[in-house]
Coordinates of C-alpha atoms and ligand atoms in Angstrom, one line a residue:
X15 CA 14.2 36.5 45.6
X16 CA 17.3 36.2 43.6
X17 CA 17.1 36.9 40.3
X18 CA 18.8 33.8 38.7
X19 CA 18.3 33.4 34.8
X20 CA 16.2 31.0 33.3
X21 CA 17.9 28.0 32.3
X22 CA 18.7 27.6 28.3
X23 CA 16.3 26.0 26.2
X24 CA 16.7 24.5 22.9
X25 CA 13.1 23.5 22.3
X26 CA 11.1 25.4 19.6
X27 CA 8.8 27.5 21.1
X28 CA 4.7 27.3 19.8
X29 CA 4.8 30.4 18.5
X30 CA 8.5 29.7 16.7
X31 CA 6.1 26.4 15.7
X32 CA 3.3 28.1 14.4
X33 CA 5.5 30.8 12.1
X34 CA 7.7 28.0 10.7
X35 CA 4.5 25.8 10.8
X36 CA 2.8 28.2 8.3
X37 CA 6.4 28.2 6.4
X38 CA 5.8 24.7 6.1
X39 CA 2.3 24.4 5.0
X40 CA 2.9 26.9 2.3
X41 CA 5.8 25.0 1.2
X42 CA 3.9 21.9 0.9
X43 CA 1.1 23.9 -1.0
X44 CA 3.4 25.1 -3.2
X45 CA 4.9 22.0 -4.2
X46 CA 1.4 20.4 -4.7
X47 CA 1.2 23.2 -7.4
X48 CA 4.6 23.0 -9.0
X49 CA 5.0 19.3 -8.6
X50 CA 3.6 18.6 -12.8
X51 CA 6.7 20.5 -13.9
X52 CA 9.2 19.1 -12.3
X53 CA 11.6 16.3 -13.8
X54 CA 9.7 13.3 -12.2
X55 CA 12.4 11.0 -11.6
X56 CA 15.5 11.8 -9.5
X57 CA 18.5 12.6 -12.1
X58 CA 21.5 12.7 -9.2
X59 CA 24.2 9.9 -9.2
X60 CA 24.8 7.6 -5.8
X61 CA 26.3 9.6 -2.9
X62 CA 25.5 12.8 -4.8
X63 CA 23.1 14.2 -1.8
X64 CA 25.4 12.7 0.7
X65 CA 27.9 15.0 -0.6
X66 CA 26.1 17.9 0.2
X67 CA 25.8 16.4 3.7
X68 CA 28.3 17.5 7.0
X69 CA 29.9 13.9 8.0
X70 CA 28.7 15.3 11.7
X71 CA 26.1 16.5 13.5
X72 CA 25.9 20.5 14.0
X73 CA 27.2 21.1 17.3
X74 CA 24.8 24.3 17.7
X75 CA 21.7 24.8 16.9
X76 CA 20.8 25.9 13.4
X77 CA 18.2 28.4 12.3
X78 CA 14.8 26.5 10.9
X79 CA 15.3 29.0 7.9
X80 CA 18.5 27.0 7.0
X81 CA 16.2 23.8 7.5
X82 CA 14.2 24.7 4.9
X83 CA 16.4 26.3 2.6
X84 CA 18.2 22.7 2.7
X85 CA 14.6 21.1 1.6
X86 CA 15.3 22.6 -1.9
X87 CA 19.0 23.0 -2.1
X88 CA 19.5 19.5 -1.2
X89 CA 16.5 16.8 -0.5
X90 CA 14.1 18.0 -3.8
X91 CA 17.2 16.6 -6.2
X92 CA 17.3 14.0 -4.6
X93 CA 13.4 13.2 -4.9
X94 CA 11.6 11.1 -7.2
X95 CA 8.0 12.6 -7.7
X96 CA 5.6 9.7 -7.0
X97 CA 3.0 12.7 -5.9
X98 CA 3.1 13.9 -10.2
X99 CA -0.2 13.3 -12.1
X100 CA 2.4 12.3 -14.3
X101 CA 2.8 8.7 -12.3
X102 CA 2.3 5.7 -13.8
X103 CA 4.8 3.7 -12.2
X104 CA 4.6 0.5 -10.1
X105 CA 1.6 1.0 -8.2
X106 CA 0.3 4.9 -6.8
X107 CA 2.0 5.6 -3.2
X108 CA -1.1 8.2 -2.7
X109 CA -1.4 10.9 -0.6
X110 CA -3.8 13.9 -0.6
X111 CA -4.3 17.7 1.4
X112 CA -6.6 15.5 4.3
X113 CA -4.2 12.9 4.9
X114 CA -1.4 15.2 5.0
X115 CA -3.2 17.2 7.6
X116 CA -4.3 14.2 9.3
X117 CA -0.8 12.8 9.6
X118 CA 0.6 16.0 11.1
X119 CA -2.0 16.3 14.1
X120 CA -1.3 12.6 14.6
X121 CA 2.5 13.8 15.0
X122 CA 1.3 16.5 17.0
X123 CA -0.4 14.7 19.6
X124 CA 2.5 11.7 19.3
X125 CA 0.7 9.2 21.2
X126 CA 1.8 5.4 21.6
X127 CA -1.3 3.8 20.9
X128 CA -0.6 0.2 22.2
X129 CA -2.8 -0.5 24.8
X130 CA -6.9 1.1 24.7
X131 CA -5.9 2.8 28.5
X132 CA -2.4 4.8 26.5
X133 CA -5.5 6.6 24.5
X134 CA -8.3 5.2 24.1
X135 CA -9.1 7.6 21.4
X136 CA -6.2 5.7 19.0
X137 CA -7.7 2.6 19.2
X138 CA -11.3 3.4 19.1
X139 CA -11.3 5.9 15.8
X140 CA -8.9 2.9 14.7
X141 CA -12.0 0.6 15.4
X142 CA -14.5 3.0 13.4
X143 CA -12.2 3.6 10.5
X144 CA -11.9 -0.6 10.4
X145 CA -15.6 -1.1 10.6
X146 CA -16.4 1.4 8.2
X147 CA -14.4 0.0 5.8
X148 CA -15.9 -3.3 5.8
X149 CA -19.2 -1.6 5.0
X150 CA -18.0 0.4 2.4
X151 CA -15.6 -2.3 0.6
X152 CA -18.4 -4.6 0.8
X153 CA -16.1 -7.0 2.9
X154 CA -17.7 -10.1 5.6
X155 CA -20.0 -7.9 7.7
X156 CA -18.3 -10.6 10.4
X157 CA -15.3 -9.1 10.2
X158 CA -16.0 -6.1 12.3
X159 CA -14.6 -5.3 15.7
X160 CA -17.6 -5.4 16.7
X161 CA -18.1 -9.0 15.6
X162 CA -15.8 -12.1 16.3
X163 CA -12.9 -10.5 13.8
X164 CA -11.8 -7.4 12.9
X165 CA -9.3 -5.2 11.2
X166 CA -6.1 -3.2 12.4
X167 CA -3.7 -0.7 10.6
X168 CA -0.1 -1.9 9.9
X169 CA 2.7 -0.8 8.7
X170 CA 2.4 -2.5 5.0
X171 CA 0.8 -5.6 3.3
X172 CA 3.8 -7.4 4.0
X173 CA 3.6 -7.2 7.6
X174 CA 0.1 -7.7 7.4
X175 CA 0.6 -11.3 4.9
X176 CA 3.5 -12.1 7.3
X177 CA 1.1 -12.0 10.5
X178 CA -1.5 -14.1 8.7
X179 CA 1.5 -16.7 8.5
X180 CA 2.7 -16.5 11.7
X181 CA -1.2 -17.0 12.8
X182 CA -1.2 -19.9 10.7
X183 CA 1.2 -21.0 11.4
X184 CA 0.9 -21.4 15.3
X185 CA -2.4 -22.5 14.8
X186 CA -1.3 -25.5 12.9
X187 CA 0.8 -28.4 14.6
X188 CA 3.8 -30.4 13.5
X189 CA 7.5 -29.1 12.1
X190 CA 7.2 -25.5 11.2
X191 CA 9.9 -26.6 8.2
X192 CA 7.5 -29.7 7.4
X193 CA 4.9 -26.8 7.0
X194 CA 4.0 -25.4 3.1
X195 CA 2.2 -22.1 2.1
X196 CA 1.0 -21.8 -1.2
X197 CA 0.4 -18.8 -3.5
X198 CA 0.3 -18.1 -7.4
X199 CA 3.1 -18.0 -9.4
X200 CA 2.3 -14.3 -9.6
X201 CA 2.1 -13.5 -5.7
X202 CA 3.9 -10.4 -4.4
X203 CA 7.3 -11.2 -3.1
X204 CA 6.0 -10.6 0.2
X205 CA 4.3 -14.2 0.4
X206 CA 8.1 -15.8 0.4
X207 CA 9.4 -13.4 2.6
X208 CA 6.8 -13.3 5.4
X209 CA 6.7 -17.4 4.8
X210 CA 10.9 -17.5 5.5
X211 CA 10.6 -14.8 8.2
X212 CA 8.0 -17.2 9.9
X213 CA 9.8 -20.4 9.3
X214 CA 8.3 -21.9 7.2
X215 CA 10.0 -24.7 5.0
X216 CA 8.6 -24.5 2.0
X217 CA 6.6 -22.3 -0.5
X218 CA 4.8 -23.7 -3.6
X219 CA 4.2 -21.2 -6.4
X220 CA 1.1 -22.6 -8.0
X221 CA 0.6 -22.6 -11.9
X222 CA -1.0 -19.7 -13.6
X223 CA -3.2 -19.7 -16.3
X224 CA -3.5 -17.8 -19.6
X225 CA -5.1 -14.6 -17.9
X226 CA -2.0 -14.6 -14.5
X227 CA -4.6 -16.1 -11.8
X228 CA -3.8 -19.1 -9.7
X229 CA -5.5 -22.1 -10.8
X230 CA -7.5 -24.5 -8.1
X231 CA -6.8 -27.0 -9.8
X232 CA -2.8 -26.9 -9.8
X233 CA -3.2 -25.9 -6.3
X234 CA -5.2 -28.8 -5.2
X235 CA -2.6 -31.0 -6.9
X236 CA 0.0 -28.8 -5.1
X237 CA -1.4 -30.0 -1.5
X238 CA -1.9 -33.3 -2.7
X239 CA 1.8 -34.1 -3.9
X240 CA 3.0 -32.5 -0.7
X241 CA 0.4 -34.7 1.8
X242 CA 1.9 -37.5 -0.1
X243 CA 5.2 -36.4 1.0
X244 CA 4.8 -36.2 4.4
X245 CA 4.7 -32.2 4.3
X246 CA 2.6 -30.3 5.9
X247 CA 0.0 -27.7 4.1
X248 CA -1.2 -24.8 6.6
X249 CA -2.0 -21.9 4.7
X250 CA -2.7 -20.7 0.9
X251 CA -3.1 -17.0 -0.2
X252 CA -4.9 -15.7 -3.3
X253 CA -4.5 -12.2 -4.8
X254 CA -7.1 -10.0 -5.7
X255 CA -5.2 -7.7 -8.3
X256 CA -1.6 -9.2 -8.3
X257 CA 1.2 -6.9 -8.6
X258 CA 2.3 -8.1 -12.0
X259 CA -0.7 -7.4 -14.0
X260 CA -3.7 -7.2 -11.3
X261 CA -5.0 -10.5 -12.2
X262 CA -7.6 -12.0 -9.7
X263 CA -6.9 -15.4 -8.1
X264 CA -9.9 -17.7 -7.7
X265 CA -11.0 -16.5 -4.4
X266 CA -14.3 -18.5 -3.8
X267 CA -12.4 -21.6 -5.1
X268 CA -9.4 -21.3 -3.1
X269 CA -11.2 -20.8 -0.4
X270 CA -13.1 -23.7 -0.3
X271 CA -10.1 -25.8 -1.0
X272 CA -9.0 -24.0 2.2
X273 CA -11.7 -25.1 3.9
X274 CA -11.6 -28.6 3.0
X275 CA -7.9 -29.3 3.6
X276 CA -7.4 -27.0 7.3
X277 CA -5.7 -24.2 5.2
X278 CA -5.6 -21.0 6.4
X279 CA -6.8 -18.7 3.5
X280 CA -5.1 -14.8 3.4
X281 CA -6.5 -12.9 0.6
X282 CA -3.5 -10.4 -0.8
X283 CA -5.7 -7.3 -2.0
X284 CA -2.8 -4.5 -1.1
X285 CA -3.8 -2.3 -4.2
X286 CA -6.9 -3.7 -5.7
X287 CA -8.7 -3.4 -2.6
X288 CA -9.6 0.5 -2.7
X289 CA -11.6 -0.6 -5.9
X290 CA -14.1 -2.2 -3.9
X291 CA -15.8 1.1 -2.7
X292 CA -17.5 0.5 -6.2
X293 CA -20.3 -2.4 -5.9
X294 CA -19.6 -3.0 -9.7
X295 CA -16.1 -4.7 -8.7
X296 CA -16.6 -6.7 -6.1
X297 CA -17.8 -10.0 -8.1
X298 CA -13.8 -10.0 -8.0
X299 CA -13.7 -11.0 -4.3
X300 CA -16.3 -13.3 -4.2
X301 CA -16.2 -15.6 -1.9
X302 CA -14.2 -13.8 0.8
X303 CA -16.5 -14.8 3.6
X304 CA -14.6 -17.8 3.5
X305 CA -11.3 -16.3 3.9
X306 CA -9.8 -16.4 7.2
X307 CA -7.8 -13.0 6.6
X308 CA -7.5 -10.5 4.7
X309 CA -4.9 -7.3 3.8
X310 CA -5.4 -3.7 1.6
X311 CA -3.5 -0.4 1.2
X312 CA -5.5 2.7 1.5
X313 CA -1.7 4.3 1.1
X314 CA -1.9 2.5 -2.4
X315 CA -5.4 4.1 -3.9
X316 CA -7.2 5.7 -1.0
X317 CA -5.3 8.6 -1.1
X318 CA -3.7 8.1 2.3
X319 CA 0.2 8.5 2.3
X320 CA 2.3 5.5 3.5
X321 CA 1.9 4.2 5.6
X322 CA -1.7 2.9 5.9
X323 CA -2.1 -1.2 5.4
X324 CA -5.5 -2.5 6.6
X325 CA -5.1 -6.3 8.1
X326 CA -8.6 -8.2 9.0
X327 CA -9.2 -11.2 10.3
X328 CA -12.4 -13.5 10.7
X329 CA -12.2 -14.1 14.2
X330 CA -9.4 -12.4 15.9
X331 CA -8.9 -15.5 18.7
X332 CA -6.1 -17.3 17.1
X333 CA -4.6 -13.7 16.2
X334 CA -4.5 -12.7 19.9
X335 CA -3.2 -16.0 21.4
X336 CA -0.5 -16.0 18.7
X337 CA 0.5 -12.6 19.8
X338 CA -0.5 -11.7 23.1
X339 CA 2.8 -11.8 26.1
X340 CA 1.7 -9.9 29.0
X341 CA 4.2 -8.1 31.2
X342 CA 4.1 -6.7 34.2
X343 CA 3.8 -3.1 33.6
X344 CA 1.3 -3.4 30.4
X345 CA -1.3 -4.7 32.8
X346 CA -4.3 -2.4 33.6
X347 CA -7.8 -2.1 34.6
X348 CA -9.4 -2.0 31.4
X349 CA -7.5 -4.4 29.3
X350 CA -8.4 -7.2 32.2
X351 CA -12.0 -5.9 32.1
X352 CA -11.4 -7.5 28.2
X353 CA -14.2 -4.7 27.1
X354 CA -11.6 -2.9 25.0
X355 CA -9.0 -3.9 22.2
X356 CA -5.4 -3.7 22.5
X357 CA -3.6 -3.3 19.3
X358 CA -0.5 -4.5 20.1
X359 CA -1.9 -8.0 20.3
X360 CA -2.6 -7.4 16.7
X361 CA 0.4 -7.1 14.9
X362 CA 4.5 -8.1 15.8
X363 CA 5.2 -4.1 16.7
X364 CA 4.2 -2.8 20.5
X365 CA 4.7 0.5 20.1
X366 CA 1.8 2.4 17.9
X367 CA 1.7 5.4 16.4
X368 CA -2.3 7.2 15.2
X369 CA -2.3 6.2 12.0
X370 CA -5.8 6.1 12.1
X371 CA -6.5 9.5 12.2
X372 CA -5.1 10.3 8.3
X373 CA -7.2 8.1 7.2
X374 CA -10.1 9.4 9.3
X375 CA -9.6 12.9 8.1
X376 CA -9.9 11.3 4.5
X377 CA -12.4 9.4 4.8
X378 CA -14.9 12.1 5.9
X379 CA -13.1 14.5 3.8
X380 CA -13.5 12.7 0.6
X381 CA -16.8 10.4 2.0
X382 CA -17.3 7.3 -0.1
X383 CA -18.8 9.8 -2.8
X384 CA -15.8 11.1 -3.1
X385 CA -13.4 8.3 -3.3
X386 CA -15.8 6.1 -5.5
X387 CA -15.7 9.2 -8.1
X388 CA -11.9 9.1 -8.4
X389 CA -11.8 5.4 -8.7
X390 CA -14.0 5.0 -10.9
X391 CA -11.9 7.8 -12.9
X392 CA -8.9 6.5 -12.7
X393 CA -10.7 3.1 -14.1
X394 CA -12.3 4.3 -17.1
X395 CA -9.2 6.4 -18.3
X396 CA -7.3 2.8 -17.8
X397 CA -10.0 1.4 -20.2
X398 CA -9.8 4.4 -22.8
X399 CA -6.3 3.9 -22.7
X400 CA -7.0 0.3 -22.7
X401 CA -9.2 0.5 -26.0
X402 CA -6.4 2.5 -27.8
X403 CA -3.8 0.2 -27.2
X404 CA -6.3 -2.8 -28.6
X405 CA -7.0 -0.7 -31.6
X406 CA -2.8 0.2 -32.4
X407 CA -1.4 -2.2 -34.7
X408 CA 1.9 -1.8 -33.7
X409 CA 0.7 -2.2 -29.8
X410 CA -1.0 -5.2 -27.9
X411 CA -2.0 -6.3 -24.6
X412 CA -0.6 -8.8 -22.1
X413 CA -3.2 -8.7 -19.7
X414 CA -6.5 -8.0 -18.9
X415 CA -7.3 -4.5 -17.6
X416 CA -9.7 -4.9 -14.3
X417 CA -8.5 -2.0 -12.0
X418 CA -6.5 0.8 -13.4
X419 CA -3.2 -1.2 -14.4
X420 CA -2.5 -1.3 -18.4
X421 CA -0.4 -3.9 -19.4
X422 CA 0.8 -3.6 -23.1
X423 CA 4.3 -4.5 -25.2
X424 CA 5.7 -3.5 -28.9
X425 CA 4.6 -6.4 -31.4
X426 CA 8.5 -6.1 -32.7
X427 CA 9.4 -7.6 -29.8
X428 CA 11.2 -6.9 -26.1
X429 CA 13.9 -4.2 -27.8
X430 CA 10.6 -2.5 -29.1
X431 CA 9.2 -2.6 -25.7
X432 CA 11.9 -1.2 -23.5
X433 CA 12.7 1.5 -26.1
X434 CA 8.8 2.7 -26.2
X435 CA 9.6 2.4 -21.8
X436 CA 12.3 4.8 -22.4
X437 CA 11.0 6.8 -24.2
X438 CA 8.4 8.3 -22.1
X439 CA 10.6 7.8 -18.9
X440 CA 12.7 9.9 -21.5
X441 CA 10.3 12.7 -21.6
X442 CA 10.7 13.4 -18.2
X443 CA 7.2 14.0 -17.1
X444 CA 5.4 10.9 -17.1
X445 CA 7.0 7.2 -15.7
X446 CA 6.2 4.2 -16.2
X447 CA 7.5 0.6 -15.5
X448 CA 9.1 -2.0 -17.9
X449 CA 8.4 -5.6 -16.7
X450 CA 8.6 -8.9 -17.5
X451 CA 6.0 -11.8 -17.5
X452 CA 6.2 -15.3 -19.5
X453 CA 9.5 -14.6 -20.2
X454 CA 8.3 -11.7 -22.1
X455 CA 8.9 -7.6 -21.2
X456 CA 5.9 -5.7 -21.0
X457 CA 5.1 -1.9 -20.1
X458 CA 3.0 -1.4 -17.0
X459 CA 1.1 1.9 -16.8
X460 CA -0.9 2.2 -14.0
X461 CA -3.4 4.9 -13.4
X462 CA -4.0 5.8 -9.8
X463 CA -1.8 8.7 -8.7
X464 CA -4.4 11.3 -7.0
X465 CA -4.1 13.9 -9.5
X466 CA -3.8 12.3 -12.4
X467 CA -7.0 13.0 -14.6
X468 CA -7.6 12.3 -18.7
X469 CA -5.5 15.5 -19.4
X470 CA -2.6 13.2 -18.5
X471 CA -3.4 10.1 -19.9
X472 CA -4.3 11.8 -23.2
X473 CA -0.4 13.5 -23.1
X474 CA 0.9 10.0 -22.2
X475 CA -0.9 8.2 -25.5
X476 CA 0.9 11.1 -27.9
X477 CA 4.3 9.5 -26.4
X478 CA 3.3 5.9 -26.8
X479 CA 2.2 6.8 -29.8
X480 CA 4.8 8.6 -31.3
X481 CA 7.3 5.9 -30.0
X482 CA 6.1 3.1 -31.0
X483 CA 6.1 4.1 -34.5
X484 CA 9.7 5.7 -33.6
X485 CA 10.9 2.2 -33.1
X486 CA 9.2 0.9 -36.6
X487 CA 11.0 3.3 -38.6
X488 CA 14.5 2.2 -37.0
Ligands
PLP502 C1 2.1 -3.5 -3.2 C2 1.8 -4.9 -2.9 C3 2.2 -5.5 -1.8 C4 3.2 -4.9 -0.8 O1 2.8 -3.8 -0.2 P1 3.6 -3.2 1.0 O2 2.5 -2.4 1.8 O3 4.6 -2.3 0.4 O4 4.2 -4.3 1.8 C5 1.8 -6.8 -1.5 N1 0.9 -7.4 -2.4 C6 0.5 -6.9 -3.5 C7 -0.5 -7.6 -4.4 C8 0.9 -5.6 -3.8 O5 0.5 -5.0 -4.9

């Protein structure tokens, strides 16, 4: 035997894993309980963190200590704080101790979960999370796997909405730029984007009215104009919570429109869809059974980090012929058995990752108990808040407050308004968003962020208050 050395390795080892590992997890935890006192918004100028940056790769190997070390010295400047209770900004990007957990042992076991036989495990706890969503959302009991639909993780609402097009549109027949998709004046960019990507030729943004929701009748003039024109009208999606203000598109009403015409009906509910773990919210989506799709963001509300987009579908048929290409070397036993689901048929993407399994871990680690509690939270201290804006005179709303978005401006006007934005992005705990609607710039505070709780909200309303009667003296 000769006694040749063992040949180098750069790999970590599992015990080098499990010390840094442990480094990492306490890292995490301690930012989870530091996170509150840190300046919430990035305060570093462009190219400022490149800067810090080598313009090459390390030739050797580095220490994982210097890794880490760099997490501080260089990445946390550069980090906005959407995990701070003191988030009010666009919409929550949630995540939560479970989900963290959950997304790690998926990155752990770094399966591709594009076919059932690549692990069957991916796809079938992908299945269960899906179905028990439906039950616990109060969606179309229909649209479980287990019935002629069913729902799949995505990447993001937009990739879910731009599916439902491409669906539609393939199920339709004539010019894809003789074809229309319609949406409210208020639908999330996403609608135009997934329309172009899918060649569409034409969106029509349908008339709101006073409260931001689509009318049906506008919408059935919409079709009608556009028949009349030779166009062609294949698919319609309504909101349920727009991004705007979270108003709620007639869903039972646009869906029967769809109906009646051969419109394929999507139902946009990316971040007022968590709300419907609460029975006393879903009068807002009635009338999804007649939808034919349908997307939400558990990494909006549910307290799963990005990235987590639920897409259902009534009958997945017309899904899987859209999508489905068959090569070679994907073929296997159990897929041409057709007993089991393959995902990539679902969605444009073949390759998979076990996003599943975050949302897994917090859904059993939360249970519906759970979740229901901290929505219904978040809700009332959006209606407290709500009922002291009503009652300011200096303050007003612009929108109704179904969900846990708060919509309010100055009553001197849009200067007012952005200066009372400022001012609590000013204070450098708390952030909110300055927006614009009728022509008119508005204050979105949205309530949402895991941790934020009435301790927050109640700090927030002594800086609204204080600046808005700041801007009176001036
Ligand atoms: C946030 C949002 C989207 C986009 O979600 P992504 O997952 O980031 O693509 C789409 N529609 C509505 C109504 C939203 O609020």
């Amino acid at each position: 035997m000769t006694n040749e050395p063992s040949p180098p390795s750069y790999h970590m080892s599992p015990d080098e894993f499990r010390w840094h590992g442990h480094e990492v997890i306490e890292w995490l935890a301690r930012y989870m309980e530091t996170v509150d006192d840190r300046p919430i918004t990035a305060t570093v100028q462009p190219g400022e963190i490149r800067a810090m940056l080598p313009d090459v790769v390390p030739e050797q190997p580095e220490p994982f200590d210097a890794i880490l070390s760099d997490l501080d010295e260089i990445v946390m400047p550069g980090i906005t704080h959407w995990q701070s209770p003191g988030w009010f900004a666009y919409f929550p990007a949630n995540t939560s101790p479970p989900s963290i957990l959950g997304e790690l042992v998926a990155a752990g076991l770094g399966v591709q979960g594009m076919l059932w036989s690549t692990s069957p495990a991916a796809t079938e706890i992908e299945e269960v999370v899906a179905d028990w969503l439906v039950g616990m959302l109060g969606l179309p009991e229909s649209w479980k796997t287990t019935g002629p639909g069913g729902g799949v993780i995505q990447m993001s609402a937009s990739d879910s909405t731009h599916t439902a097009l491409v669906v539609a549109r393939d199920r339709a027949s004539g010019e894809a730029g003789k074809m229309v998709v319609y949406a409210s004046a208020q639908a999330h960019s996403s609608v135009e984007k997934g329309a172009r990507v899918a060649g569409y030729g034409h969106v029509r943004l349908v008339p709101v009215d006073d409260q931001f929701a689509m009318r049906a009748d506008a919408l059935e003039e919409a079709i009608e104009i556009d028949i009349a024109a030779g166009l062609i009208p294949v698919a319609v999606v309504s909101a349920v919570g727009t991004t705007g203000t979270t108003a709620v598109d007639p869903v039972r009403a646009t869906g029967e429109i769809a109906r009646s015409r051969g419109l394929w009906h999507h139902v946009d509910a990316a971040y007022a869809g968590t709300a419907m773990v609460c029975p006393e919210f879903r009068h807002f989506q009635d009338g999804l059974e007649l939808a034919d799709s349908y997307t939400f963001n558990p990494h909006k509300w549910m307290f799963t980090n990005f990235d987590c987009s639920l897409f259902y579908v009534a009958d997945r048929k017309p899904l899987i012929e859209a999508l489905s290409i068959l090569p070679p070397y994907l073929r296997n036993e159990a897929s041409e058995s057709g007993e089991v689901i393959d995902y990539r048929d679902w969605h444009v993407p073949l390759g998979r990752r076990f996003r599943a399994l975050k949302l897994w871990f917090v859904l059993r680690s939360y249970g519906a108990e759970g979740i229901r509690h901290h929505v219904r939270e978040h809700v009332a201290l959006a209606a407290a808040l709500t009922d002291r804006i009503e009652s300011h005179p200096q303050l007003e709303l612009v929108a109704p407050t179904p969900f846990g978005l708060v919509s309010f401006a100055h009553i001197d006007g849009d200067e007012a308004t952005d200066a009372l934005a400022e001012a609590i992005n000013e204070s450098g705990w708390a952030f909110v968003t300055p927006s614009t609607i009728d022509g008119r710039r508005f204050v979105r505070v949205s309530i949402g962020q895991t941790n934020t709780t009435a301790e927050h909200v109640d700090r927030l309303w002594e800086l609204i208050e204080s600046a808005s009667s700041r801007s009176v003296d001036q």
